[in-house]
PDB file of C-alpha atoms in Angstrom:
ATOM      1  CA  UNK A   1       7.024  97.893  73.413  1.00 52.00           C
ATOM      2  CA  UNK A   2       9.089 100.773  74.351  1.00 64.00           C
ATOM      3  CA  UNK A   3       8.528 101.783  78.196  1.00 88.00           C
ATOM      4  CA  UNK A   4       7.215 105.438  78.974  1.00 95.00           C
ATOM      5  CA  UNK A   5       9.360 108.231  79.790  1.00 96.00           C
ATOM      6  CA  UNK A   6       7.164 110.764  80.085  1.00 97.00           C
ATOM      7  CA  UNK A   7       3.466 111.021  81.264  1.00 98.00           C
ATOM      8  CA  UNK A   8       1.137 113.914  81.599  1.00 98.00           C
ATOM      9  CA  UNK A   9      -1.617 113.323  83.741  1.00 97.00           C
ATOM     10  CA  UNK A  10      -4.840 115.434  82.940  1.00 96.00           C
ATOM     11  CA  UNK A  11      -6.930 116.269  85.537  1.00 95.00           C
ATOM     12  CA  UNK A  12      -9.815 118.429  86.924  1.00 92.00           C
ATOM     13  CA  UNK A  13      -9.417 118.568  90.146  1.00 93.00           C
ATOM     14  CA  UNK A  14     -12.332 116.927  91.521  1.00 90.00           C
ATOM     15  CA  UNK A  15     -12.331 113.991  93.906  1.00 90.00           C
ATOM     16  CA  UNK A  16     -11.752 111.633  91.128  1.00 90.00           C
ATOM     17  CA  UNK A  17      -8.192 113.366  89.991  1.00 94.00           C
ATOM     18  CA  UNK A  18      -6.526 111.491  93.206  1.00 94.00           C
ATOM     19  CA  UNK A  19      -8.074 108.129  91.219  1.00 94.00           C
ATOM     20  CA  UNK A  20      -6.393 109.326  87.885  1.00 94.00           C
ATOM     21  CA  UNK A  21      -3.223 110.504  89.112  1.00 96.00           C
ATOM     22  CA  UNK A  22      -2.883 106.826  91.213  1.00 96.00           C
ATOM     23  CA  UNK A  23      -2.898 105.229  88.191  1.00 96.00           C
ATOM     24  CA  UNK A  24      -0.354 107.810  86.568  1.00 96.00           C
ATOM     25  CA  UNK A  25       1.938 107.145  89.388  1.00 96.00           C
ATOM     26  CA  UNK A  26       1.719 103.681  89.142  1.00 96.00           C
ATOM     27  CA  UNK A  27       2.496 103.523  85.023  1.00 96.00           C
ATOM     28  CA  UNK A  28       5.240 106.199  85.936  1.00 95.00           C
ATOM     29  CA  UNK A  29       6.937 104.321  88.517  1.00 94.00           C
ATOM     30  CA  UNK A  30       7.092 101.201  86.791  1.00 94.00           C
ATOM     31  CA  UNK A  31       8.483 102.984  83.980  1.00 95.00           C
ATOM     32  CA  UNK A  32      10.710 105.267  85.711  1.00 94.00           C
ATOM     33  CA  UNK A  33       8.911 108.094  83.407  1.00 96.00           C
ATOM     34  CA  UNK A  34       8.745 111.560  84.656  1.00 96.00           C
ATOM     35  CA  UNK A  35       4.886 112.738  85.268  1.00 97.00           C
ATOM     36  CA  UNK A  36       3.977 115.900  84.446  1.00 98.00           C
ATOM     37  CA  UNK A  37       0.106 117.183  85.538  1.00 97.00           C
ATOM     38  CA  UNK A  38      -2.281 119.602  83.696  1.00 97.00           C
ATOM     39  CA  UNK A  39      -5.165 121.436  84.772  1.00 96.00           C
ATOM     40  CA  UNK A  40      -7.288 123.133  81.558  1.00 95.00           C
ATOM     41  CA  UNK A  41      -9.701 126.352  82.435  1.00 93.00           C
ATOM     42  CA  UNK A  42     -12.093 126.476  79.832  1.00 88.00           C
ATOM     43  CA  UNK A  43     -12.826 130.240  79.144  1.00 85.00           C
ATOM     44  CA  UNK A  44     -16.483 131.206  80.692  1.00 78.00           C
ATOM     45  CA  UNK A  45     -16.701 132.467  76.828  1.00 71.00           C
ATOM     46  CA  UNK A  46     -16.742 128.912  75.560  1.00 65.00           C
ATOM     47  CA  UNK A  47     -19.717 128.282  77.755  1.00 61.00           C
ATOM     48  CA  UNK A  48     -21.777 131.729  77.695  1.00 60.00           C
ATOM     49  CA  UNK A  49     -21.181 132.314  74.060  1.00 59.00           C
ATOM     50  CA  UNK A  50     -19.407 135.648  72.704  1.00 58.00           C
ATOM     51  CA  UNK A  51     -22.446 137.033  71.790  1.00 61.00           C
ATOM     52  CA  UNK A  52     -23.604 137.745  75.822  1.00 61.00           C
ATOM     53  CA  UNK A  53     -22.094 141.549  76.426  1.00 63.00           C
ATOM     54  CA  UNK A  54     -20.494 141.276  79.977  1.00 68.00           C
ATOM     55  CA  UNK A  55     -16.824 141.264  80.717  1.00 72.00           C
ATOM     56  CA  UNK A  56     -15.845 137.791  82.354  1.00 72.00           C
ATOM     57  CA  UNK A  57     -12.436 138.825  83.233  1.00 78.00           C
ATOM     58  CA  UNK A  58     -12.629 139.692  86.790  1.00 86.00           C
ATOM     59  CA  UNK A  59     -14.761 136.165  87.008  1.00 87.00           C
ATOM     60  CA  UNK A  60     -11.913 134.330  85.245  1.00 87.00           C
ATOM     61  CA  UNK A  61      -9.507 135.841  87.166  1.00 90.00           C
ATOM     62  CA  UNK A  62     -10.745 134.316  89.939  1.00 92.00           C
ATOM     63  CA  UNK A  63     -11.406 130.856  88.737  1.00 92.00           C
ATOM     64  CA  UNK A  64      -7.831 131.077  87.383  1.00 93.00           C
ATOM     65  CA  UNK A  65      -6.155 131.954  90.772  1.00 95.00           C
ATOM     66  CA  UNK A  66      -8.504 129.228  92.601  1.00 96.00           C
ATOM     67  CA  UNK A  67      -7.462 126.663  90.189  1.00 95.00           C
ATOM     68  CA  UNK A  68      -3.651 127.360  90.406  1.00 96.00           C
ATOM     69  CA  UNK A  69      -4.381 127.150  94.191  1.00 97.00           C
ATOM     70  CA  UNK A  70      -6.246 123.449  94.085  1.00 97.00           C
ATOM     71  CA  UNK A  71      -3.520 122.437  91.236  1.00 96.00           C
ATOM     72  CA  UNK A  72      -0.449 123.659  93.954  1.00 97.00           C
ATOM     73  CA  UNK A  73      -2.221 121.666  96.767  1.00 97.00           C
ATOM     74  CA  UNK A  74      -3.034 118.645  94.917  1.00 97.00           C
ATOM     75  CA  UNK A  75       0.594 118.345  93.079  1.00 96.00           C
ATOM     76  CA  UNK A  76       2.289 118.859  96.376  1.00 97.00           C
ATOM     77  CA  UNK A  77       0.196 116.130  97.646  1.00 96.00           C
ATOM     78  CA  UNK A  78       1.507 114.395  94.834  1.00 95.00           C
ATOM     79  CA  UNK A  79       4.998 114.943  95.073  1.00 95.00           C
ATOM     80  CA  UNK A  80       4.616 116.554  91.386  1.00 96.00           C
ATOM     81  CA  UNK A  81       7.553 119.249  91.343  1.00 96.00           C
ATOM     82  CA  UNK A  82       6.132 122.312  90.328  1.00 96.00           C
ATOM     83  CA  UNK A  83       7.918 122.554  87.100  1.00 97.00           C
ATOM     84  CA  UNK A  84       6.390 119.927  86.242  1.00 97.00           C
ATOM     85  CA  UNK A  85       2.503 121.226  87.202  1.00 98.00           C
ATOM     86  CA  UNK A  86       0.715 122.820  84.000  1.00 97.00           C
ATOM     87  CA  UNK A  87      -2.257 125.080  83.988  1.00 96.00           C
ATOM     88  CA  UNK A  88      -3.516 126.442  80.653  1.00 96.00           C
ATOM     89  CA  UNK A  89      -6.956 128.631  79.648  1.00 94.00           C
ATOM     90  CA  UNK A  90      -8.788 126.925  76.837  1.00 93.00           C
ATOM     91  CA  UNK A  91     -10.389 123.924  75.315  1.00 92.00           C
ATOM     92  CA  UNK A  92      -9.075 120.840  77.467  1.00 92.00           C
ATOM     93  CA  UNK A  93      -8.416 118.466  74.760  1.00 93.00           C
ATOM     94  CA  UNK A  94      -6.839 121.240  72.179  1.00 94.00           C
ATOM     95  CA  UNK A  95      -4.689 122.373  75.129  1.00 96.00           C
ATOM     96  CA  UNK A  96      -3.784 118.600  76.603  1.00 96.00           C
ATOM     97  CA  UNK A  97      -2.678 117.683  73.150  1.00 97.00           C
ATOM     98  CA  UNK A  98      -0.622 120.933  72.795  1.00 97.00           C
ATOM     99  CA  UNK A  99       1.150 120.220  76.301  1.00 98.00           C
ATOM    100  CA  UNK A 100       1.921 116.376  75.741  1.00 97.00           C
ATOM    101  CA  UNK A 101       3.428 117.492  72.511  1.00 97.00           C
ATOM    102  CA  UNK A 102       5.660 120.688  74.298  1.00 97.00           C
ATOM    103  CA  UNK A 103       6.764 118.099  76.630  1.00 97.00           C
ATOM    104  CA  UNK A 104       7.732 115.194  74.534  1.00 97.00           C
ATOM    105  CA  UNK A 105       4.723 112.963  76.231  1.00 97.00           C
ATOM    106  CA  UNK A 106       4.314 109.582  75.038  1.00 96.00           C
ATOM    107  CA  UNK A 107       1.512 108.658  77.549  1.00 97.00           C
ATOM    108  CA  UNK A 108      -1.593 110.848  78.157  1.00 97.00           C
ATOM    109  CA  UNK A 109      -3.752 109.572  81.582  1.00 96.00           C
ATOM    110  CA  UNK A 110      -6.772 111.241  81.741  1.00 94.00           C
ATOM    111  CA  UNK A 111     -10.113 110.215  83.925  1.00 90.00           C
ATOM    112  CA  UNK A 112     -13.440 108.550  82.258  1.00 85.00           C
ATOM    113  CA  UNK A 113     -16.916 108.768  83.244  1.00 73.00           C
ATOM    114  CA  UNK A 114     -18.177 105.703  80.769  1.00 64.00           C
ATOM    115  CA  UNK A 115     -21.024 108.105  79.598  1.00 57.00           C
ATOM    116  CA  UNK A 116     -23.168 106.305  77.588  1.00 55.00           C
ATOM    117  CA  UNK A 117     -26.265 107.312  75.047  1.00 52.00           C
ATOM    118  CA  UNK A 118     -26.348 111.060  74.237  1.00 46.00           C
ATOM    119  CA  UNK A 119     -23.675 111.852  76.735  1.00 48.00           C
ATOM    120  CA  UNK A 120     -21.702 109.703  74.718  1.00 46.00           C
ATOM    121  CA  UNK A 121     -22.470 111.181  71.629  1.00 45.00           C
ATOM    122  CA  UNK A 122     -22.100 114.647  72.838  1.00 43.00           C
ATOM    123  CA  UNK A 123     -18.486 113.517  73.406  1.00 52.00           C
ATOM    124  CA  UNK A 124     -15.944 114.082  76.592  1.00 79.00           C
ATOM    125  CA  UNK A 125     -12.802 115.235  77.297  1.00 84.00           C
ATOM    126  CA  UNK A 126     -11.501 111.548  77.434  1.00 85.00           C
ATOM    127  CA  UNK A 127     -12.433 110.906  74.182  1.00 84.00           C
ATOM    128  CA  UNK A 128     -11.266 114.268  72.555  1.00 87.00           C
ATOM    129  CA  UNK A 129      -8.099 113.497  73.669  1.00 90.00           C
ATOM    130  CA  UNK A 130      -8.210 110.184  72.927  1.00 86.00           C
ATOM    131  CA  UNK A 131      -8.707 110.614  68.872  1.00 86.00           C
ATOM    132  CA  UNK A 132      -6.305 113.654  68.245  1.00 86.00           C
ATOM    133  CA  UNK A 133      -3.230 112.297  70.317  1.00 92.00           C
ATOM    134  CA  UNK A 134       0.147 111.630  68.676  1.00 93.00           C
ATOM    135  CA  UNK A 135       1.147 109.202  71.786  1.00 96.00           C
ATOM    136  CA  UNK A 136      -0.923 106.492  74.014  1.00 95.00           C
ATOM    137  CA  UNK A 137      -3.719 107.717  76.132  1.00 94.00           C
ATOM    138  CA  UNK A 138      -5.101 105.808  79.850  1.00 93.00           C
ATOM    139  CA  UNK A 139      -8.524 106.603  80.072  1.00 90.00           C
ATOM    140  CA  UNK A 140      -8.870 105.593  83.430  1.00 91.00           C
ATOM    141  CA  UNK A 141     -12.816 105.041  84.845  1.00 87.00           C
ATOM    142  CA  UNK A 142     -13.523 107.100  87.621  1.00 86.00           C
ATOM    143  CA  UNK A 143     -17.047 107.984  89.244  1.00 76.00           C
ATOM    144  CA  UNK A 144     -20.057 106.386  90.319  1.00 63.00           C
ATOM    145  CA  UNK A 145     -19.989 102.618  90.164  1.00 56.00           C
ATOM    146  CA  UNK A 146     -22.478 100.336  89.155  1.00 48.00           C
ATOM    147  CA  UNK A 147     -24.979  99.270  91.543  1.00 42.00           C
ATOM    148  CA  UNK A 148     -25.918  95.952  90.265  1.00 41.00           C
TER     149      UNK A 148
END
C-alpha cells in the first residue's frame, strides 16, 4: 500500500471538526501528505425548496461570510495554510468529491455520527461520500458516545 500524499479533510465546523481534523493530522503526518480542509454551504434552496418565492441571497450571504470566518479561525488553529482551506456552496458530498478530485486527493476524512435505523436510511454526508469517491475515505466517529 502506497502512503497518502494528499488528504482533504471535510468538515462542518462544529465541535466535532477538531475530532476529524486530529485524525487527518495524524494520517497526514505519518504520511508526510499535504492536508487540505473543506467546508460545503448547502444552498438554503436545497432545504426550502425552489418553489417558496423569497430571495435567500442576502441570508446566504451571510451564512457564507460567517462560514469563511469559522473556516479562517479553525484552519489557523490548525496550521492549515490558507491555500490549502476550501469553501464551496452546494451539496457536500457532490462538492467534496469534486474538490478531492481538483486536488489530486487520495484520502477523504470526513466525521460520522453512526446513525442508525431511518437516519441511516435517509443517508449522511459520510456515506455519500463514501460510495461516489475515486480515492479512500476515514469516516471517523464523532458525537455522543454510548452510555452503556
Amino acid at each position: 500500500m502506497s502512503a497518502y500524499s494528499k488528504v482533504l479533510v471535510a468538515v462542518d465546523l462544529s465541535d466535532d471538526s477538531a475530532q476529524v481534523a486530529q485524525r487527518a493530522h495524524a494520517v497526514a503526518g505519518a504520511n508526510g501528505a499535504e492536508l487540505h480542509l473543506i467546508h460545503v454551504i448547502e444552498p438554503l434552496s436545497f432545504a426550502y425548496g425552489g418553489d417558496i418565492p423569497m430571495d435567500f441571497s442576502g441570508i446566504q450571504d451571510e451564512i457564507h461570510q460567517q462560514a469563511t470566518q469559522q473556516l479562517s479561525t479553525f484552519g489557523d488553529g490548525q496550521g492549515i495554510p490558507a491555500e490549502r482551506r476550501h469553501i464551496v456552496l452546494g451539496r457536500p458530498e457532490v462538492e467534496i468529491h469534486s474538490k478531492a478530485e481538483e486536488i489530486g486527493a487520495d484520502l477523504i476524512v470526513v466525521g460520522s455520527h453512526g446513525r442508525y435505523g431511518l437516519a441511516l436510511l435517509m443517508g449522511s454526508t459520510a456515506n455519500g461520500v463514501l460510495h461516489g469517491a475515486t480515492c479512500d475515505v476515514l469516516a471517523v466517529r464523532v458525537g455522543e458516545k454510548d452510555k452503556g
